[in-house]
Amino acid sequence: MIKRFFLSERNMMAAILVNAVLIFMLYFPGWRHNEWLELIDHVFILFFLLEAAVKLYTLKPRRYFADPWNRFDLIIVLGSLPSLLVQVIPVPDTSLLIILRLFRLIRLIRFIRFVPHLSKVITGLGRALQASLFVLLALFFLNLLLAIFTCHFFADIAPQYFGDPLIASYSIFQMFTVEGWNEIPATIAQSLTEQQAQAGIFNTSVLIGLTRLYFVLVVLLGGVFGMSLANAVFVDEMTMDNNDALERKVDDLHNEIRELKALLLRNEQKENP
């Protein structure tokens, strides 16, 4: 009965899900150091270790390690074992050991085994990544170019966005995703107004207008055209299998219609020799 329980995929997936919910609860402030929840969490580690032992005994090492999911589970369980040390050994800093419990959340990946047509999805994903590689590289170099260019002109005006090339790259990528892009030129416009006012110059409308035009072009070039092109290529490659299947059905239908026409034409010739 114990073997049947631990060899049941449904039982193990349910245990993984319950353990994930428990870990989720442990990160609420009120339950973060709850002794009972931490004890149950450690019991789950022993439970999954027992699962691995039962499977090893039942399936034997050759069959057990032949399944990549078993190897994956064993690595996760063994990686979680050091977190049990906090119960038997006084460890000054337990933060690193407690992080090891997060490794067990990776086991939720096993749920993708139940995704319909998983092999087709993975094949389409690989094909889509390969097809969109050039577009992604072009976007990367465009991001790098605009980051350096923008950092040159606005590093002193808005250091929180363009203080160095790395920060500038992140800000430019944020504008590519059209996420809060209007906040950046508004901040720069305010900083320009304050700097020019301190210098005794109060007519900054032209400079602010050119700045806003520049960032609008950045959004159009990278966000609207670049990201849309990358998304279009990716989606087109992902759906290619469906398109191929549809084309085959259309070709089969054309062939059937052609054969039907030929049959009708032969019947007419027989009736009207």
JSON list of C-alpha atoms in Angstrom, two decimals, residues 56-231:
[
{"chain": "A", "resi": 56, "resn": "LEU", "atom": "CA", "xyz": [14.52, 3.75, -5.66]},
{"chain": "A", "resi": 57, "resn": "TYR", "atom": "CA", "xyz": [13.72, 0.52, -3.84]},
{"chain": "A", "resi": 58, "resn": "THR", "atom": "CA", "xyz": [10.75, -0.33, -6.04]},
{"chain": "A", "resi": 59, "resn": "LEU", "atom": "CA", "xyz": [12.00, 0.72, -9.46]},
{"chain": "A", "resi": 60, "resn": "LYS", "atom": "CA", "xyz": [15.66, -0.09, -8.82]},
{"chain": "A", "resi": 61, "resn": "PRO", "atom": "CA", "xyz": [18.36, 2.53, -9.63]},
{"chain": "A", "resi": 62, "resn": "ARG", "atom": "CA", "xyz": [18.45, 1.85, -13.38]},
{"chain": "A", "resi": 63, "resn": "ARG", "atom": "CA", "xyz": [14.72, 2.41, -13.95]},
{"chain": "A", "resi": 64, "resn": "TYR", "atom": "CA", "xyz": [14.57, 5.22, -11.41]},
{"chain": "A", "resi": 65, "resn": "PHE", "atom": "CA", "xyz": [17.37, 7.30, -12.92]},
{"chain": "A", "resi": 66, "resn": "ALA", "atom": "CA", "xyz": [16.19, 6.55, -16.46]},
{"chain": "A", "resi": 67, "resn": "ASP", "atom": "CA", "xyz": [13.27, 8.92, -15.85]},
{"chain": "A", "resi": 68, "resn": "PRO", "atom": "CA", "xyz": [14.48, 12.56, -16.02]},
{"chain": "A", "resi": 69, "resn": "TRP", "atom": "CA", "xyz": [11.63, 13.65, -13.72]},
{"chain": "A", "resi": 70, "resn": "ASN", "atom": "CA", "xyz": [12.93, 11.33, -11.00]},
{"chain": "A", "resi": 71, "resn": "ARG", "atom": "CA", "xyz": [16.43, 12.79, -11.32]},
{"chain": "A", "resi": 72, "resn": "PHE", "atom": "CA", "xyz": [14.94, 16.27, -11.19]},
{"chain": "A", "resi": 73, "resn": "ASP", "atom": "CA", "xyz": [12.94, 15.47, -8.02]},
{"chain": "A", "resi": 74, "resn": "LEU", "atom": "CA", "xyz": [15.94, 13.88, -6.30]},
{"chain": "A", "resi": 75, "resn": "ILE", "atom": "CA", "xyz": [18.15, 16.92, -6.92]},
{"chain": "A", "resi": 76, "resn": "ILE", "atom": "CA", "xyz": [15.47, 19.23, -5.52]},
{"chain": "A", "resi": 77, "resn": "VAL", "atom": "CA", "xyz": [14.96, 17.07, -2.41]},
{"chain": "A", "resi": 78, "resn": "LEU", "atom": "CA", "xyz": [18.68, 16.71, -1.71]},
{"chain": "A", "resi": 79, "resn": "GLY", "atom": "CA", "xyz": [19.11, 20.46, -2.19]},
{"chain": "A", "resi": 80, "resn": "SER", "atom": "CA", "xyz": [16.43, 21.08, 0.45]},
{"chain": "A", "resi": 81, "resn": "LEU", "atom": "CA", "xyz": [17.99, 18.82, 3.10]},
{"chain": "A", "resi": 82, "resn": "PRO", "atom": "CA", "xyz": [20.41, 21.45, 4.54]},
{"chain": "A", "resi": 83, "resn": "SER", "atom": "CA", "xyz": [17.43, 23.51, 5.70]},
{"chain": "A", "resi": 84, "resn": "LEU", "atom": "CA", "xyz": [16.78, 20.77, 8.28]},
{"chain": "A", "resi": 85, "resn": "LEU", "atom": "CA", "xyz": [20.03, 21.75, 10.00]},
{"chain": "A", "resi": 86, "resn": "VAL", "atom": "CA", "xyz": [18.34, 24.67, 11.72]},
{"chain": "A", "resi": 87, "resn": "GLN", "atom": "CA", "xyz": [16.43, 22.17, 13.88]},
{"chain": "A", "resi": 88, "resn": "VAL", "atom": "CA", "xyz": [19.47, 20.26, 15.17]},
{"chain": "A", "resi": 89, "resn": "ILE", "atom": "CA", "xyz": [22.45, 22.63, 14.80]},
{"chain": "A", "resi": 90, "resn": "PRO", "atom": "CA", "xyz": [22.56, 26.24, 16.06]},
{"chain": "A", "resi": 91, "resn": "VAL", "atom": "CA", "xyz": [23.24, 28.20, 12.89]},
{"chain": "A", "resi": 92, "resn": "PRO", "atom": "CA", "xyz": [23.96, 31.93, 13.35]},
{"chain": "A", "resi": 93, "resn": "ASP", "atom": "CA", "xyz": [22.54, 33.01, 10.00]},
{"chain": "A", "resi": 94, "resn": "THR", "atom": "CA", "xyz": [19.70, 30.83, 8.77]},
{"chain": "A", "resi": 95, "resn": "SER", "atom": "CA", "xyz": [18.62, 33.05, 5.89]},
{"chain": "A", "resi": 96, "resn": "LEU", "atom": "CA", "xyz": [20.59, 31.11, 3.28]},
{"chain": "A", "resi": 97, "resn": "LEU", "atom": "CA", "xyz": [19.39, 27.74, 4.56]},
{"chain": "A", "resi": 98, "resn": "ILE", "atom": "CA", "xyz": [15.77, 28.88, 4.69]},
{"chain": "A", "resi": 99, "resn": "ILE", "atom": "CA", "xyz": [16.03, 30.02, 1.06]},
{"chain": "A", "resi": 100, "resn": "LEU", "atom": "CA", "xyz": [16.62, 26.37, 0.17]},
{"chain": "A", "resi": 101, "resn": "ARG", "atom": "CA", "xyz": [12.94, 25.67, 0.85]},
{"chain": "A", "resi": 102, "resn": "LEU", "atom": "CA", "xyz": [12.18, 27.71, -2.27]},
{"chain": "A", "resi": 103, "resn": "PHE", "atom": "CA", "xyz": [13.86, 25.01, -4.33]},
{"chain": "A", "resi": 104, "resn": "ARG", "atom": "CA", "xyz": [10.88, 22.77, -3.69]},
{"chain": "A", "resi": 105, "resn": "LEU", "atom": "CA", "xyz": [8.66, 25.26, -5.48]},
{"chain": "A", "resi": 106, "resn": "ILE", "atom": "CA", "xyz": [10.54, 24.37, -8.65]},
{"chain": "A", "resi": 107, "resn": "ARG", "atom": "CA", "xyz": [8.84, 20.97, -8.50]},
{"chain": "A", "resi": 108, "resn": "LEU", "atom": "CA", "xyz": [5.64, 22.72, -9.60]},
{"chain": "A", "resi": 109, "resn": "ILE", "atom": "CA", "xyz": [7.20, 22.56, -13.06]},
{"chain": "A", "resi": 110, "resn": "ARG", "atom": "CA", "xyz": [6.05, 18.94, -13.11]},
{"chain": "A", "resi": 111, "resn": "PHE", "atom": "CA", "xyz": [2.53, 20.20, -13.76]},
{"chain": "A", "resi": 112, "resn": "ILE", "atom": "CA", "xyz": [3.57, 21.09, -17.32]},
{"chain": "A", "resi": 113, "resn": "ARG", "atom": "CA", "xyz": [3.55, 17.35, -18.03]},
{"chain": "A", "resi": 114, "resn": "PHE", "atom": "CA", "xyz": [-0.24, 17.59, -18.17]},
{"chain": "A", "resi": 115, "resn": "VAL", "atom": "CA", "xyz": [-0.26, 20.37, -20.77]},
{"chain": "A", "resi": 116, "resn": "PRO", "atom": "CA", "xyz": [-1.98, 19.07, -23.94]},
{"chain": "A", "resi": 117, "resn": "HIS", "atom": "CA", "xyz": [0.35, 18.70, -26.95]},
{"chain": "A", "resi": 118, "resn": "LEU", "atom": "CA", "xyz": [3.35, 19.71, -24.83]},
{"chain": "A", "resi": 119, "resn": "SER", "atom": "CA", "xyz": [5.88, 18.48, -27.39]},
{"chain": "A", "resi": 120, "resn": "LYS", "atom": "CA", "xyz": [4.32, 20.67, -30.09]},
{"chain": "A", "resi": 121, "resn": "VAL", "atom": "CA", "xyz": [4.34, 23.68, -27.76]},
{"chain": "A", "resi": 122, "resn": "ILE", "atom": "CA", "xyz": [8.03, 23.19, -26.92]},
{"chain": "A", "resi": 123, "resn": "THR", "atom": "CA", "xyz": [8.92, 22.67, -30.59]},
{"chain": "A", "resi": 124, "resn": "GLY", "atom": "CA", "xyz": [7.03, 25.81, -31.56]},
{"chain": "A", "resi": 125, "resn": "LEU", "atom": "CA", "xyz": [8.68, 27.77, -28.76]},
{"chain": "A", "resi": 126, "resn": "GLY", "atom": "CA", "xyz": [12.15, 26.76, -29.91]},
{"chain": "A", "resi": 127, "resn": "ARG", "atom": "CA", "xyz": [11.33, 27.60, -33.52]},
{"chain": "A", "resi": 128, "resn": "ALA", "atom": "CA", "xyz": [9.88, 30.97, -32.49]},
{"chain": "A", "resi": 129, "resn": "LEU", "atom": "CA", "xyz": [12.97, 31.87, -30.44]},
{"chain": "A", "resi": 130, "resn": "GLN", "atom": "CA", "xyz": [15.22, 30.94, -33.34]},
{"chain": "A", "resi": 131, "resn": "ALA", "atom": "CA", "xyz": [13.20, 32.97, -35.85]},
{"chain": "A", "resi": 132, "resn": "SER", "atom": "CA", "xyz": [12.99, 36.06, -33.64]},
{"chain": "A", "resi": 133, "resn": "LEU", "atom": "CA", "xyz": [16.67, 35.97, -32.66]},
{"chain": "A", "resi": 134, "resn": "PHE", "atom": "CA", "xyz": [17.69, 38.57, -35.26]},
{"chain": "A", "resi": 135, "resn": "VAL", "atom": "CA", "xyz": [14.92, 40.95, -34.21]},
{"chain": "A", "resi": 136, "resn": "LEU", "atom": "CA", "xyz": [15.85, 40.55, -30.54]},
{"chain": "A", "resi": 137, "resn": "LEU", "atom": "CA", "xyz": [19.52, 41.23, -31.30]},
{"chain": "A", "resi": 138, "resn": "ALA", "atom": "CA", "xyz": [18.54, 44.31, -33.30]},
{"chain": "A", "resi": 139, "resn": "LEU", "atom": "CA", "xyz": [16.45, 45.54, -30.36]},
{"chain": "A", "resi": 140, "resn": "PHE", "atom": "CA", "xyz": [19.35, 44.88, -27.99]},
{"chain": "A", "resi": 141, "resn": "PHE", "atom": "CA", "xyz": [21.80, 46.94, -30.03]},
{"chain": "A", "resi": 142, "resn": "LEU", "atom": "CA", "xyz": [19.20, 49.66, -30.54]},
{"chain": "A", "resi": 143, "resn": "ASN", "atom": "CA", "xyz": [18.66, 49.75, -26.77]},
{"chain": "A", "resi": 144, "resn": "LEU", "atom": "CA", "xyz": [22.42, 49.97, -26.19]},
{"chain": "A", "resi": 145, "resn": "LEU", "atom": "CA", "xyz": [22.86, 52.75, -28.76]},
{"chain": "A", "resi": 146, "resn": "LEU", "atom": "CA", "xyz": [19.99, 54.84, -27.42]},
{"chain": "A", "resi": 147, "resn": "ALA", "atom": "CA", "xyz": [21.13, 54.25, -23.83]},
{"chain": "A", "resi": 148, "resn": "ILE", "atom": "CA", "xyz": [24.61, 55.61, -24.52]},
{"chain": "A", "resi": 149, "resn": "PHE", "atom": "CA", "xyz": [23.24, 58.51, -26.56]},
{"chain": "A", "resi": 150, "resn": "THR", "atom": "CA", "xyz": [20.68, 59.42, -23.89]},
{"chain": "A", "resi": 151, "resn": "CYS", "atom": "CA", "xyz": [23.19, 58.96, -21.09]},
{"chain": "A", "resi": 152, "resn": "HIS", "atom": "CA", "xyz": [25.49, 61.47, -22.80]},
{"chain": "A", "resi": 153, "resn": "PHE", "atom": "CA", "xyz": [22.88, 64.23, -22.86]},
{"chain": "A", "resi": 154, "resn": "PHE", "atom": "CA", "xyz": [20.75, 63.54, -19.76]},
{"chain": "A", "resi": 155, "resn": "ALA", "atom": "CA", "xyz": [23.09, 61.90, -17.20]},
{"chain": "A", "resi": 156, "resn": "ASP", "atom": "CA", "xyz": [23.40, 65.10, -15.17]},
{"chain": "A", "resi": 157, "resn": "ILE", "atom": "CA", "xyz": [19.77, 66.15, -15.66]},
{"chain": "A", "resi": 158, "resn": "ALA", "atom": "CA", "xyz": [18.13, 62.85, -14.64]},
{"chain": "A", "resi": 159, "resn": "PRO", "atom": "CA", "xyz": [20.75, 60.58, -13.02]},
{"chain": "A", "resi": 160, "resn": "GLN", "atom": "CA", "xyz": [18.03, 58.33, -11.59]},
{"chain": "A", "resi": 161, "resn": "TYR", "atom": "CA", "xyz": [17.16, 57.31, -15.16]},
{"chain": "A", "resi": 162, "resn": "PHE", "atom": "CA", "xyz": [20.37, 57.88, -17.15]},
{"chain": "A", "resi": 163, "resn": "GLY", "atom": "CA", "xyz": [23.17, 58.11, -14.57]},
{"chain": "A", "resi": 164, "resn": "ASP", "atom": "CA", "xyz": [25.22, 55.36, -16.25]},
{"chain": "A", "resi": 165, "resn": "PRO", "atom": "CA", "xyz": [24.80, 53.10, -19.32]},
{"chain": "A", "resi": 166, "resn": "LEU", "atom": "CA", "xyz": [23.27, 50.24, -17.30]},
{"chain": "A", "resi": 167, "resn": "ILE", "atom": "CA", "xyz": [20.63, 52.43, -15.67]},
{"chain": "A", "resi": 168, "resn": "ALA", "atom": "CA", "xyz": [20.02, 54.11, -19.03]},
{"chain": "A", "resi": 169, "resn": "SER", "atom": "CA", "xyz": [19.58, 50.72, -20.74]},
{"chain": "A", "resi": 170, "resn": "TYR", "atom": "CA", "xyz": [16.93, 49.75, -18.20]},
{"chain": "A", "resi": 171, "resn": "SER", "atom": "CA", "xyz": [15.13, 53.10, -18.65]},
{"chain": "A", "resi": 172, "resn": "ILE", "atom": "CA", "xyz": [15.20, 52.77, -22.44]},
{"chain": "A", "resi": 173, "resn": "PHE", "atom": "CA", "xyz": [13.85, 49.21, -22.19]},
{"chain": "A", "resi": 174, "resn": "GLN", "atom": "CA", "xyz": [11.10, 50.51, -19.93]},
{"chain": "A", "resi": 175, "resn": "MET", "atom": "CA", "xyz": [10.19, 52.98, -22.67]},
{"chain": "A", "resi": 176, "resn": "PHE", "atom": "CA", "xyz": [10.28, 50.16, -25.24]},
{"chain": "A", "resi": 177, "resn": "THR", "atom": "CA", "xyz": [7.59, 48.38, -23.22]},
{"chain": "A", "resi": 178, "resn": "VAL", "atom": "CA", "xyz": [5.55, 51.64, -23.14]},
{"chain": "A", "resi": 179, "resn": "GLU", "atom": "CA", "xyz": [5.36, 51.38, -19.35]},
{"chain": "A", "resi": 180, "resn": "GLY", "atom": "CA", "xyz": [5.25, 54.81, -17.73]},
{"chain": "A", "resi": 181, "resn": "TRP", "atom": "CA", "xyz": [7.33, 56.30, -20.52]},
{"chain": "A", "resi": 182, "resn": "ASN", "atom": "CA", "xyz": [5.75, 59.75, -20.06]},
{"chain": "A", "resi": 183, "resn": "GLU", "atom": "CA", "xyz": [7.15, 60.05, -16.53]},
{"chain": "A", "resi": 184, "resn": "ILE", "atom": "CA", "xyz": [10.75, 60.19, -17.76]},
{"chain": "A", "resi": 185, "resn": "PRO", "atom": "CA", "xyz": [10.41, 63.19, -20.13]},
{"chain": "A", "resi": 186, "resn": "ALA", "atom": "CA", "xyz": [8.24, 64.94, -17.50]},
{"chain": "A", "resi": 187, "resn": "THR", "atom": "CA", "xyz": [11.01, 64.53, -14.92]},
{"chain": "A", "resi": 188, "resn": "ILE", "atom": "CA", "xyz": [13.63, 65.76, -17.38]},
{"chain": "A", "resi": 189, "resn": "ALA", "atom": "CA", "xyz": [11.46, 68.76, -18.32]},
{"chain": "A", "resi": 190, "resn": "GLN", "atom": "CA", "xyz": [11.10, 69.69, -14.66]},
{"chain": "A", "resi": 191, "resn": "SER", "atom": "CA", "xyz": [14.85, 69.35, -14.04]},
{"chain": "A", "resi": 192, "resn": "LEU", "atom": "CA", "xyz": [15.64, 71.43, -17.13]},
{"chain": "A", "resi": 193, "resn": "THR", "atom": "CA", "xyz": [13.27, 74.16, -15.99]},
{"chain": "A", "resi": 194, "resn": "GLU", "atom": "CA", "xyz": [14.85, 74.26, -12.52]},
{"chain": "A", "resi": 195, "resn": "GLN", "atom": "CA", "xyz": [18.42, 74.29, -13.89]},
{"chain": "A", "resi": 196, "resn": "GLN", "atom": "CA", "xyz": [17.68, 77.00, -16.44]},
{"chain": "A", "resi": 197, "resn": "ALA", "atom": "CA", "xyz": [15.88, 79.08, -13.79]},
{"chain": "A", "resi": 198, "resn": "GLN", "atom": "CA", "xyz": [18.94, 78.91, -11.55]},
{"chain": "A", "resi": 199, "resn": "ALA", "atom": "CA", "xyz": [21.06, 80.09, -14.48]},
{"chain": "A", "resi": 200, "resn": "GLY", "atom": "CA", "xyz": [18.68, 82.98, -15.12]},
{"chain": "A", "resi": 201, "resn": "ILE", "atom": "CA", "xyz": [17.20, 81.50, -18.32]},
{"chain": "A", "resi": 202, "resn": "PHE", "atom": "CA", "xyz": [13.44, 81.16, -18.30]},
{"chain": "A", "resi": 203, "resn": "ASN", "atom": "CA", "xyz": [12.65, 80.34, -21.96]},
{"chain": "A", "resi": 204, "resn": "THR", "atom": "CA", "xyz": [13.09, 76.56, -22.08]},
{"chain": "A", "resi": 205, "resn": "SER", "atom": "CA", "xyz": [10.04, 75.62, -24.12]},
{"chain": "A", "resi": 206, "resn": "VAL", "atom": "CA", "xyz": [12.04, 74.80, -27.29]},
{"chain": "A", "resi": 207, "resn": "LEU", "atom": "CA", "xyz": [14.52, 72.59, -25.44]},
{"chain": "A", "resi": 208, "resn": "ILE", "atom": "CA", "xyz": [11.75, 70.80, -23.53]},
{"chain": "A", "resi": 209, "resn": "GLY", "atom": "CA", "xyz": [9.82, 70.30, -26.77]},
{"chain": "A", "resi": 210, "resn": "LEU", "atom": "CA", "xyz": [12.84, 68.75, -28.49]},
{"chain": "A", "resi": 211, "resn": "THR", "atom": "CA", "xyz": [13.39, 66.50, -25.47]},
{"chain": "A", "resi": 212, "resn": "ARG", "atom": "CA", "xyz": [9.82, 65.27, -25.56]},
{"chain": "A", "resi": 213, "resn": "LEU", "atom": "CA", "xyz": [10.02, 64.73, -29.33]},
{"chain": "A", "resi": 214, "resn": "TYR", "atom": "CA", "xyz": [13.17, 62.66, -28.86]},
{"chain": "A", "resi": 215, "resn": "PHE", "atom": "CA", "xyz": [11.53, 60.36, -26.33]},
{"chain": "A", "resi": 216, "resn": "VAL", "atom": "CA", "xyz": [8.42, 60.03, -28.49]},
{"chain": "A", "resi": 217, "resn": "LEU", "atom": "CA", "xyz": [10.69, 58.83, -31.31]},
{"chain": "A", "resi": 218, "resn": "VAL", "atom": "CA", "xyz": [12.35, 56.37, -28.91]},
{"chain": "A", "resi": 219, "resn": "VAL", "atom": "CA", "xyz": [8.95, 54.92, -27.98]},
{"chain": "A", "resi": 220, "resn": "LEU", "atom": "CA", "xyz": [7.82, 54.74, -31.61]},
{"chain": "A", "resi": 221, "resn": "LEU", "atom": "CA", "xyz": [11.06, 53.17, -32.85]},
{"chain": "A", "resi": 222, "resn": "GLY", "atom": "CA", "xyz": [11.66, 50.64, -30.10]},
{"chain": "A", "resi": 223, "resn": "GLY", "atom": "CA", "xyz": [8.27, 50.21, -28.48]},
{"chain": "A", "resi": 224, "resn": "VAL", "atom": "CA", "xyz": [5.72, 50.41, -31.28]},
{"chain": "A", "resi": 225, "resn": "PHE", "atom": "CA", "xyz": [7.75, 49.16, -34.26]},
{"chain": "A", "resi": 226, "resn": "GLY", "atom": "CA", "xyz": [10.51, 47.05, -32.66]},
{"chain": "A", "resi": 227, "resn": "MET", "atom": "CA", "xyz": [8.54, 45.20, -29.97]},
{"chain": "A", "resi": 228, "resn": "SER", "atom": "CA", "xyz": [5.55, 44.76, -32.28]},
{"chain": "A", "resi": 229, "resn": "LEU", "atom": "CA", "xyz": [7.79, 43.23, -34.95]},
{"chain": "A", "resi": 230, "resn": "ALA", "atom": "CA", "xyz": [9.39, 40.86, -32.43]},
{"chain": "A", "resi": 231, "resn": "ASN", "atom": "CA", "xyz": [5.97, 39.84, -31.12]}
]
